[in-house]
Coordinates of C-alpha atoms in Angstrom, one line a residue:
X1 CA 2.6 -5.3 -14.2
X2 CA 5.0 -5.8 -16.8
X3 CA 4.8 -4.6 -20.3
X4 CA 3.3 -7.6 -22.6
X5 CA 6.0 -6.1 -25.0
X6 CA 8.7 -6.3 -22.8
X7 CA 7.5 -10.2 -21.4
X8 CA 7.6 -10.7 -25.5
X9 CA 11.1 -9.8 -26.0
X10 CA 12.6 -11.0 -23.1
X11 CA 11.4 -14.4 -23.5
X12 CA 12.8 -14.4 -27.2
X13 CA 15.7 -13.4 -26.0
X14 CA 16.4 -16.0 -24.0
X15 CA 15.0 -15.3 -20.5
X16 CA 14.4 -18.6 -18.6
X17 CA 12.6 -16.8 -15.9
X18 CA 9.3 -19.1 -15.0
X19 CA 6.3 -17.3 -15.2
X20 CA 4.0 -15.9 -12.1
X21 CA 0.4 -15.1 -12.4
X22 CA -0.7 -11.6 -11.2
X23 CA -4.2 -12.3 -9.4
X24 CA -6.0 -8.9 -8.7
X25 CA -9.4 -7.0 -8.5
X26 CA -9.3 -4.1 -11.1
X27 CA -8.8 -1.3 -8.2
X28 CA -5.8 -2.9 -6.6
X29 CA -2.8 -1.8 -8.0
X30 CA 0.2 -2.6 -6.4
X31 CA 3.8 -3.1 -8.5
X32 CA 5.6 -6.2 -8.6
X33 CA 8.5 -4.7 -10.9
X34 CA 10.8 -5.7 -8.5
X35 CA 10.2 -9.2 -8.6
X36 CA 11.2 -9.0 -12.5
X37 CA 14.1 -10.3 -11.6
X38 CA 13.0 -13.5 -10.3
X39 CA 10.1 -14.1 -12.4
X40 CA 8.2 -13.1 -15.4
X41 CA 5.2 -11.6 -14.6
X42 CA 1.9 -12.2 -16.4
X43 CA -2.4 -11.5 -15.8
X44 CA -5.1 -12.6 -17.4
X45 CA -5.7 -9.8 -19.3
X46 CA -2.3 -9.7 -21.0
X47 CA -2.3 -10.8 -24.5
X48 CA 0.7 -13.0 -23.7
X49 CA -1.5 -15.1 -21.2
X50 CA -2.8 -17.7 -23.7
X51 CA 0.4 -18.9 -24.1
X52 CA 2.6 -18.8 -20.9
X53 CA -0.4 -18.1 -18.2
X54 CA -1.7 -21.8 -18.5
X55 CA 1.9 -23.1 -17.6
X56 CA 2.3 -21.2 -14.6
X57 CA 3.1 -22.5 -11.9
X58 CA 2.4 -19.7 -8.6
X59 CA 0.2 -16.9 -8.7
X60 CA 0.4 -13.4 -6.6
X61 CA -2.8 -13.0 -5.2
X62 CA -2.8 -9.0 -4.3
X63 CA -4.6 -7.5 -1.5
X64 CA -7.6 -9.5 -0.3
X65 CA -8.5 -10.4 -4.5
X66 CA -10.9 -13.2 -4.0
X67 CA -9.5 -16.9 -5.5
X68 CA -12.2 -19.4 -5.8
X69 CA -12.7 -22.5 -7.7
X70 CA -13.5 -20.8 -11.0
X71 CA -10.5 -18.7 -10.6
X72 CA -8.4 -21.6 -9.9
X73 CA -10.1 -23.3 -13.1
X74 CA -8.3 -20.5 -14.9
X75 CA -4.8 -21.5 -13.5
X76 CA -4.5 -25.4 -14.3
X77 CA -0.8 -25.7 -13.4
X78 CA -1.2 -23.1 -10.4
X79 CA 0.6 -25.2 -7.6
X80 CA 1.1 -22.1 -4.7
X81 CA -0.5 -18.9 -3.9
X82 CA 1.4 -16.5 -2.9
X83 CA -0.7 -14.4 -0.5
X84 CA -0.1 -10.7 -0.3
X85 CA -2.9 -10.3 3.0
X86 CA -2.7 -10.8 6.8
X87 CA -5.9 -12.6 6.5
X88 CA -6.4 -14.7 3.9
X89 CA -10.3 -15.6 3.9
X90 CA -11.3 -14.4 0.6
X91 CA -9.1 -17.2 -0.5
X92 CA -11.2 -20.2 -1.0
X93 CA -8.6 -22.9 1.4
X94 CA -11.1 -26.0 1.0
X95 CA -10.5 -26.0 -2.7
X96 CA -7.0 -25.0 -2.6
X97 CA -6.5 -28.5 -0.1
X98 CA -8.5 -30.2 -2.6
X99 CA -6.1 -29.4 -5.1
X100 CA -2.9 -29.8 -3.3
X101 CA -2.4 -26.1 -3.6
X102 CA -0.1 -24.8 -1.4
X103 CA -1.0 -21.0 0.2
X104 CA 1.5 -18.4 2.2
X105 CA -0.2 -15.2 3.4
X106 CA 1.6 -11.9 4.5
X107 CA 2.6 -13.4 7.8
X108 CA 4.2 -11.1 10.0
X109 CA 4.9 -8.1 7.9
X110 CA 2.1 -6.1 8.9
X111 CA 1.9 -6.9 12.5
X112 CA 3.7 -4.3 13.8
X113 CA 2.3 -1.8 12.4
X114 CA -1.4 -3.1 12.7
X115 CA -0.5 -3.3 16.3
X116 CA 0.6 0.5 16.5
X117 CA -2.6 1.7 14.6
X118 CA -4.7 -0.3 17.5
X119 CA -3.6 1.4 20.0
X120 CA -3.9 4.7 18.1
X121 CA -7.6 3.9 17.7
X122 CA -8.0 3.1 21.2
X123 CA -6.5 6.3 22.8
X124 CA -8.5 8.5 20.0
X125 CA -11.6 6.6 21.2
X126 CA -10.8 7.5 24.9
X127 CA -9.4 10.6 24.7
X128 CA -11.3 12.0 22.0
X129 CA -8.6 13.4 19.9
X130 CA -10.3 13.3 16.5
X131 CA -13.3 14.6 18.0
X132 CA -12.0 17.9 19.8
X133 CA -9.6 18.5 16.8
X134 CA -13.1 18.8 14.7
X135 CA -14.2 21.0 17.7
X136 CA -11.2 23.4 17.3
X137 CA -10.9 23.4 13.6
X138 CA -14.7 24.3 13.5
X139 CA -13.9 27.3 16.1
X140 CA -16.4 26.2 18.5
X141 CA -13.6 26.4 21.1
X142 CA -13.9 30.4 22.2
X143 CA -17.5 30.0 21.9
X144 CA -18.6 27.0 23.6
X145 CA -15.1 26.5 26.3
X146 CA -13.5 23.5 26.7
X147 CA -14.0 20.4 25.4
X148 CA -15.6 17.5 27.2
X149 CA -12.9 15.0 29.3
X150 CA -12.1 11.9 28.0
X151 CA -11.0 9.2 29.5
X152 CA -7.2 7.7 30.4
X153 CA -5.8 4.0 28.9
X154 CA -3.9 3.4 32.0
X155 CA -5.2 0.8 34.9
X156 CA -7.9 -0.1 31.7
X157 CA -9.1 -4.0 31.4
X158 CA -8.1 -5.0 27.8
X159 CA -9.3 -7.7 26.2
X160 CA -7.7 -9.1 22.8
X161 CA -9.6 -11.2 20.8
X162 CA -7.2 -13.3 18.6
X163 CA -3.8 -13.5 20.0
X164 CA -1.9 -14.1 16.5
X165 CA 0.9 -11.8 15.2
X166 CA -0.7 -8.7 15.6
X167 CA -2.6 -9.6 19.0
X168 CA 0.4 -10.4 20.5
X169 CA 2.6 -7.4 19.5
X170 CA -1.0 -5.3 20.9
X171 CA -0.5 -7.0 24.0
X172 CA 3.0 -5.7 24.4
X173 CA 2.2 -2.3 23.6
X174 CA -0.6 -1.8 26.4
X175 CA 1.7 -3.5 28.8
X176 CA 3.2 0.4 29.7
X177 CA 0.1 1.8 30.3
X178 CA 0.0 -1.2 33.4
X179 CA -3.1 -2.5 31.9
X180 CA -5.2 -6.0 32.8
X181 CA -4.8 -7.6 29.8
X182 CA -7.3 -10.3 28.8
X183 CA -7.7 -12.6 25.8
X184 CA -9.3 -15.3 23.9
X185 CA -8.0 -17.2 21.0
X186 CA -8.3 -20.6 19.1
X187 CA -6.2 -22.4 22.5
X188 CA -4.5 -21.4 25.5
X189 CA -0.7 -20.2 25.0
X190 CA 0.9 -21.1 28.2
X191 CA 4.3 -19.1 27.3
X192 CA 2.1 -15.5 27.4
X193 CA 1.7 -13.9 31.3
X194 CA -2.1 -12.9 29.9
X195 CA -5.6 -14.6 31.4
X196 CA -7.0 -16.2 29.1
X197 CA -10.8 -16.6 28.3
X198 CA -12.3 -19.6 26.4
X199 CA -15.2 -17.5 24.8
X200 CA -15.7 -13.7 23.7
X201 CA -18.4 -13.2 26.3
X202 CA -16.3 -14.3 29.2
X203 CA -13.6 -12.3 28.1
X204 CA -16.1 -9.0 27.5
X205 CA -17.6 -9.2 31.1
X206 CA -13.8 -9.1 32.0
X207 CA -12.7 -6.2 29.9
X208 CA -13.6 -2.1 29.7
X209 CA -12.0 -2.7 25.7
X210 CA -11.9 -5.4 23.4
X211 CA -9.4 -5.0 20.4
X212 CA -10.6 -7.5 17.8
X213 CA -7.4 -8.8 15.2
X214 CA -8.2 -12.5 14.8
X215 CA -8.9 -13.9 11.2
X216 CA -12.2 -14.2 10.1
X217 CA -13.4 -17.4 9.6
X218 CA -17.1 -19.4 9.3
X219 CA -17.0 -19.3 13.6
X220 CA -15.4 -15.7 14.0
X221 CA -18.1 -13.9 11.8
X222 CA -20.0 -11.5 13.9
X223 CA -17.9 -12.9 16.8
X224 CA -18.8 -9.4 18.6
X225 CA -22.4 -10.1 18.7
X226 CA -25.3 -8.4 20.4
X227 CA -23.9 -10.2 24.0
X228 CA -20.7 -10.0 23.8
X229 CA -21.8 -5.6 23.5
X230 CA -23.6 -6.2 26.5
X231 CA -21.2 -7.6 28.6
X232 CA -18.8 -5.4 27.8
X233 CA -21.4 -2.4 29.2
X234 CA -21.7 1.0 28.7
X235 CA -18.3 2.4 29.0
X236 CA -16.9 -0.3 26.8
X237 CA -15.1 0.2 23.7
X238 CA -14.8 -1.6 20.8
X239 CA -11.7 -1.4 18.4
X240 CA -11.5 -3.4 14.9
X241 CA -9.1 -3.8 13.0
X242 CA -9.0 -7.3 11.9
X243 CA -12.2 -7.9 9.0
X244 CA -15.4 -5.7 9.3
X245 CA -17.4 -9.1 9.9
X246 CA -16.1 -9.9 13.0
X247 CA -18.7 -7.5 14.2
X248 CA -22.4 -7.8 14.2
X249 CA -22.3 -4.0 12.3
X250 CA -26.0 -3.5 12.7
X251 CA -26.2 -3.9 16.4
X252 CA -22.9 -1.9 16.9
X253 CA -25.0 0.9 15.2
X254 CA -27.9 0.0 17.4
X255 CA -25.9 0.1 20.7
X256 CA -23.9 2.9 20.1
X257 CA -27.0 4.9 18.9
X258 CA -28.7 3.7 21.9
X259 CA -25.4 5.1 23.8
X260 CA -25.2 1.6 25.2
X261 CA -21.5 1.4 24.3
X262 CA -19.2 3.9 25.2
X263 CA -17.6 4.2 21.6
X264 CA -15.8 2.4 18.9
X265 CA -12.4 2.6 16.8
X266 CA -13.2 0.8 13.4
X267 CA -10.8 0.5 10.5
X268 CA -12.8 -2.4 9.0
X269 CA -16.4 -2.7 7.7
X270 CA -18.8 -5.0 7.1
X271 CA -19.5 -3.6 3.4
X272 CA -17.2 -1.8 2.7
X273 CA -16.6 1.5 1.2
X274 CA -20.1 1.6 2.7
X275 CA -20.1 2.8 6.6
X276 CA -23.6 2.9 7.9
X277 CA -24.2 6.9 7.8
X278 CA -25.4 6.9 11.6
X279 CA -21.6 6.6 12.8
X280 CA -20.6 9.6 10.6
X281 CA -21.5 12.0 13.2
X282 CA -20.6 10.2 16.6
X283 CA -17.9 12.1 18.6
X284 CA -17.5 8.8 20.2
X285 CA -16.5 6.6 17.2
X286 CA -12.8 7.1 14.8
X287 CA -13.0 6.1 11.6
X288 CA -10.8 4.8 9.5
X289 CA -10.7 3.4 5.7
X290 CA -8.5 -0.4 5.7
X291 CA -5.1 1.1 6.3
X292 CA -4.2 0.2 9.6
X293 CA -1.2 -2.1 8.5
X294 CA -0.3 -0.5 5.3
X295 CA 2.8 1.9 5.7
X296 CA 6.1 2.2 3.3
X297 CA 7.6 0.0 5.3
X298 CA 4.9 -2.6 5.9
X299 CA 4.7 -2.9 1.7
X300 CA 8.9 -3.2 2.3
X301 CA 8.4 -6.3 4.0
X302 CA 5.7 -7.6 2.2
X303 CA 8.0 -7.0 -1.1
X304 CA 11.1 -8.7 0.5
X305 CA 8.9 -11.3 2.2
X306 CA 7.0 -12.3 -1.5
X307 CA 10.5 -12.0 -3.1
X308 CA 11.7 -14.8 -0.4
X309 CA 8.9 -16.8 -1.3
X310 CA 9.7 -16.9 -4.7
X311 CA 13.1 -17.9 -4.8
X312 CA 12.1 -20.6 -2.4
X313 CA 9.1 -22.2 -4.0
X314 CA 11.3 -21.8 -7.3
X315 CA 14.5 -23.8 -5.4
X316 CA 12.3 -26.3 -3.8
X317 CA 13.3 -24.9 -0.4
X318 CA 10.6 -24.0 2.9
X319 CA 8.0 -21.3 2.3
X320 CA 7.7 -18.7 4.8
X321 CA 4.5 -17.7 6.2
X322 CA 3.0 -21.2 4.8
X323 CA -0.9 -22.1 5.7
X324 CA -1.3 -25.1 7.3
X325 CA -4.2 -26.7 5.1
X326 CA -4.3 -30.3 6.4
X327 CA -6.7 -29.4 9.3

């Protein structure tokens, strides 16, 4: 955030730079120095804000920082959001329609690397890496032998629910390891060589793995419900790393629990910080807190990618990554 001081004197000195509103939850601090040279930016909490925050015109929405209607009540000339997230539900899109506000989200910055971490969770899960490095850190190696087999990816049914950005770029990845690869999104893409599935269930009686990545939305919550686990059997693995609602969390915990899954890779939660305390000691789960698309050089293309957007909503030229909100 820039120094109220320093948005002070630029601005009597002559700086012509329109203003940009900094949208954030307290815990989320990520810099947008670099964009000084493009805009002036400015939050709610600055003591500058009375005077130039009402006239702005775009506002930075950081992470997943919730924008509702009373938020937008706060930005009266607010006319796009830049988003600074893959998914972009915690941004109320109804309202922003109603309003004629235009939205971007982070588009395809994090996809590769989202797709990577997918994969990672997926071979842990299998494999058991995590779980027989706790086994040889703890020195139960000499005393107890080897560790338990897992399991190999290649030859595995893999189903992907949501082929997007990051779905897509997962696809690719398991094509290597010569696995069946399954999905289900909103509509059929002909252009991909993948079966596709109209529903989740079809596609988990199909699949050994599902990898969730769609957005969530009012009809994805808790896609991965009690029978879409049941289809997908007791060897089947779940891996999220799309929103922690896309899964029905309680009856994850209740099949896995009930060893009526054959393990899970989960980078998203339902309430998160809070995981439910019974996965904390499953050999067959891999945990991991929201950071399977953040890198150095994911937040390098989200910084070039907002920048882009900037100049372009500023010049009255296309938006990249732009929502479509007439639907």
């Amino acid at each position: 955030m820039a120094d109220p001081q320093q948005l002070q004197s630029t601005t009597d000195a002559g700086n012509n730079l329109p203003f940009a509103i900094i949208h954030r939850l307290p815990n989320f601090k990520f810099s947008l120095s670099w964009a000084e040279d493009i805009v002036n930016l400015i939050e709610p909490s600055d003591p500058l804000y009375p005077i130039h925050g009402p006239s702005a015109r775009v506002a930075i929405d950081i992470g997943p920082s919730p924008i509702k209607s009373e938020h937008l009540d706060q930005y009266p000339s607010v006319e796009c959001i830049i988003g600074t997230s893959a998914g972009v539900d915690h941004i109320d899109l109804a309202e922003c329609r109603r309003r004629n506000i235009r939205v971007t989200s982070a588009g395809g910055a994090f996809s590769e690397d989202g797709a990577d971490y997918a994969i990672g969770l997926l071979i842990d899960v299998l494999r058991r890496i995590s779980a027989s490095d706790r086994y040889v850190r703890a020195g139960l190696w000499p005393d107890k032998g080897d560790y338990p087999l897992g399991n190999k990816l290649g030859g595995k049914r893999v189903g992907i629910v949501g082929l997007g950005n990051i779905g897509s770029l997962v696809a690719k990845r398991l094509e290597p390891f010569r696995c069946t690869i399954g999905y289900t999104s909103r509509t059929k893409k002909p252009q991909v060589p993948y079966q596709f599935y109209s529903t989740t269930l079809d596609l988990a009686n199909n699949s050994d793995a599902l990898i969730v990545c769609c957005a969530l939305t009012e009809k994805t919550r808790h896609v991965i419900n009690h029978d879409v686990m049941k289809a997908l059997g007791k060897r089947g693995i779940i891996v999220n790393i799309g929103r922690g609602a896309l899964v029905d969390e309680k009856e994850l915990v209740k099949f896995l629990v009930g060893s009526e899954l054959g393990g899970a890779g989960l980078d998203v939660f339902e309430n998160e910080p809070q995981v439910p305390k019974e996965l904390m000691t499953m050999d067959n789960v891999v945990l991991s807190p929201h950071k399977a698309i953040l890198t150095p050089e994911s937040f390098e293309a989200l910084r070039e990618l907002i920048r882009e957007n900037l100049k372009a909503f500023f010049s009255n030229k296309p938006l990249l990554c732009e929502l479509n909100l007439s639907g």
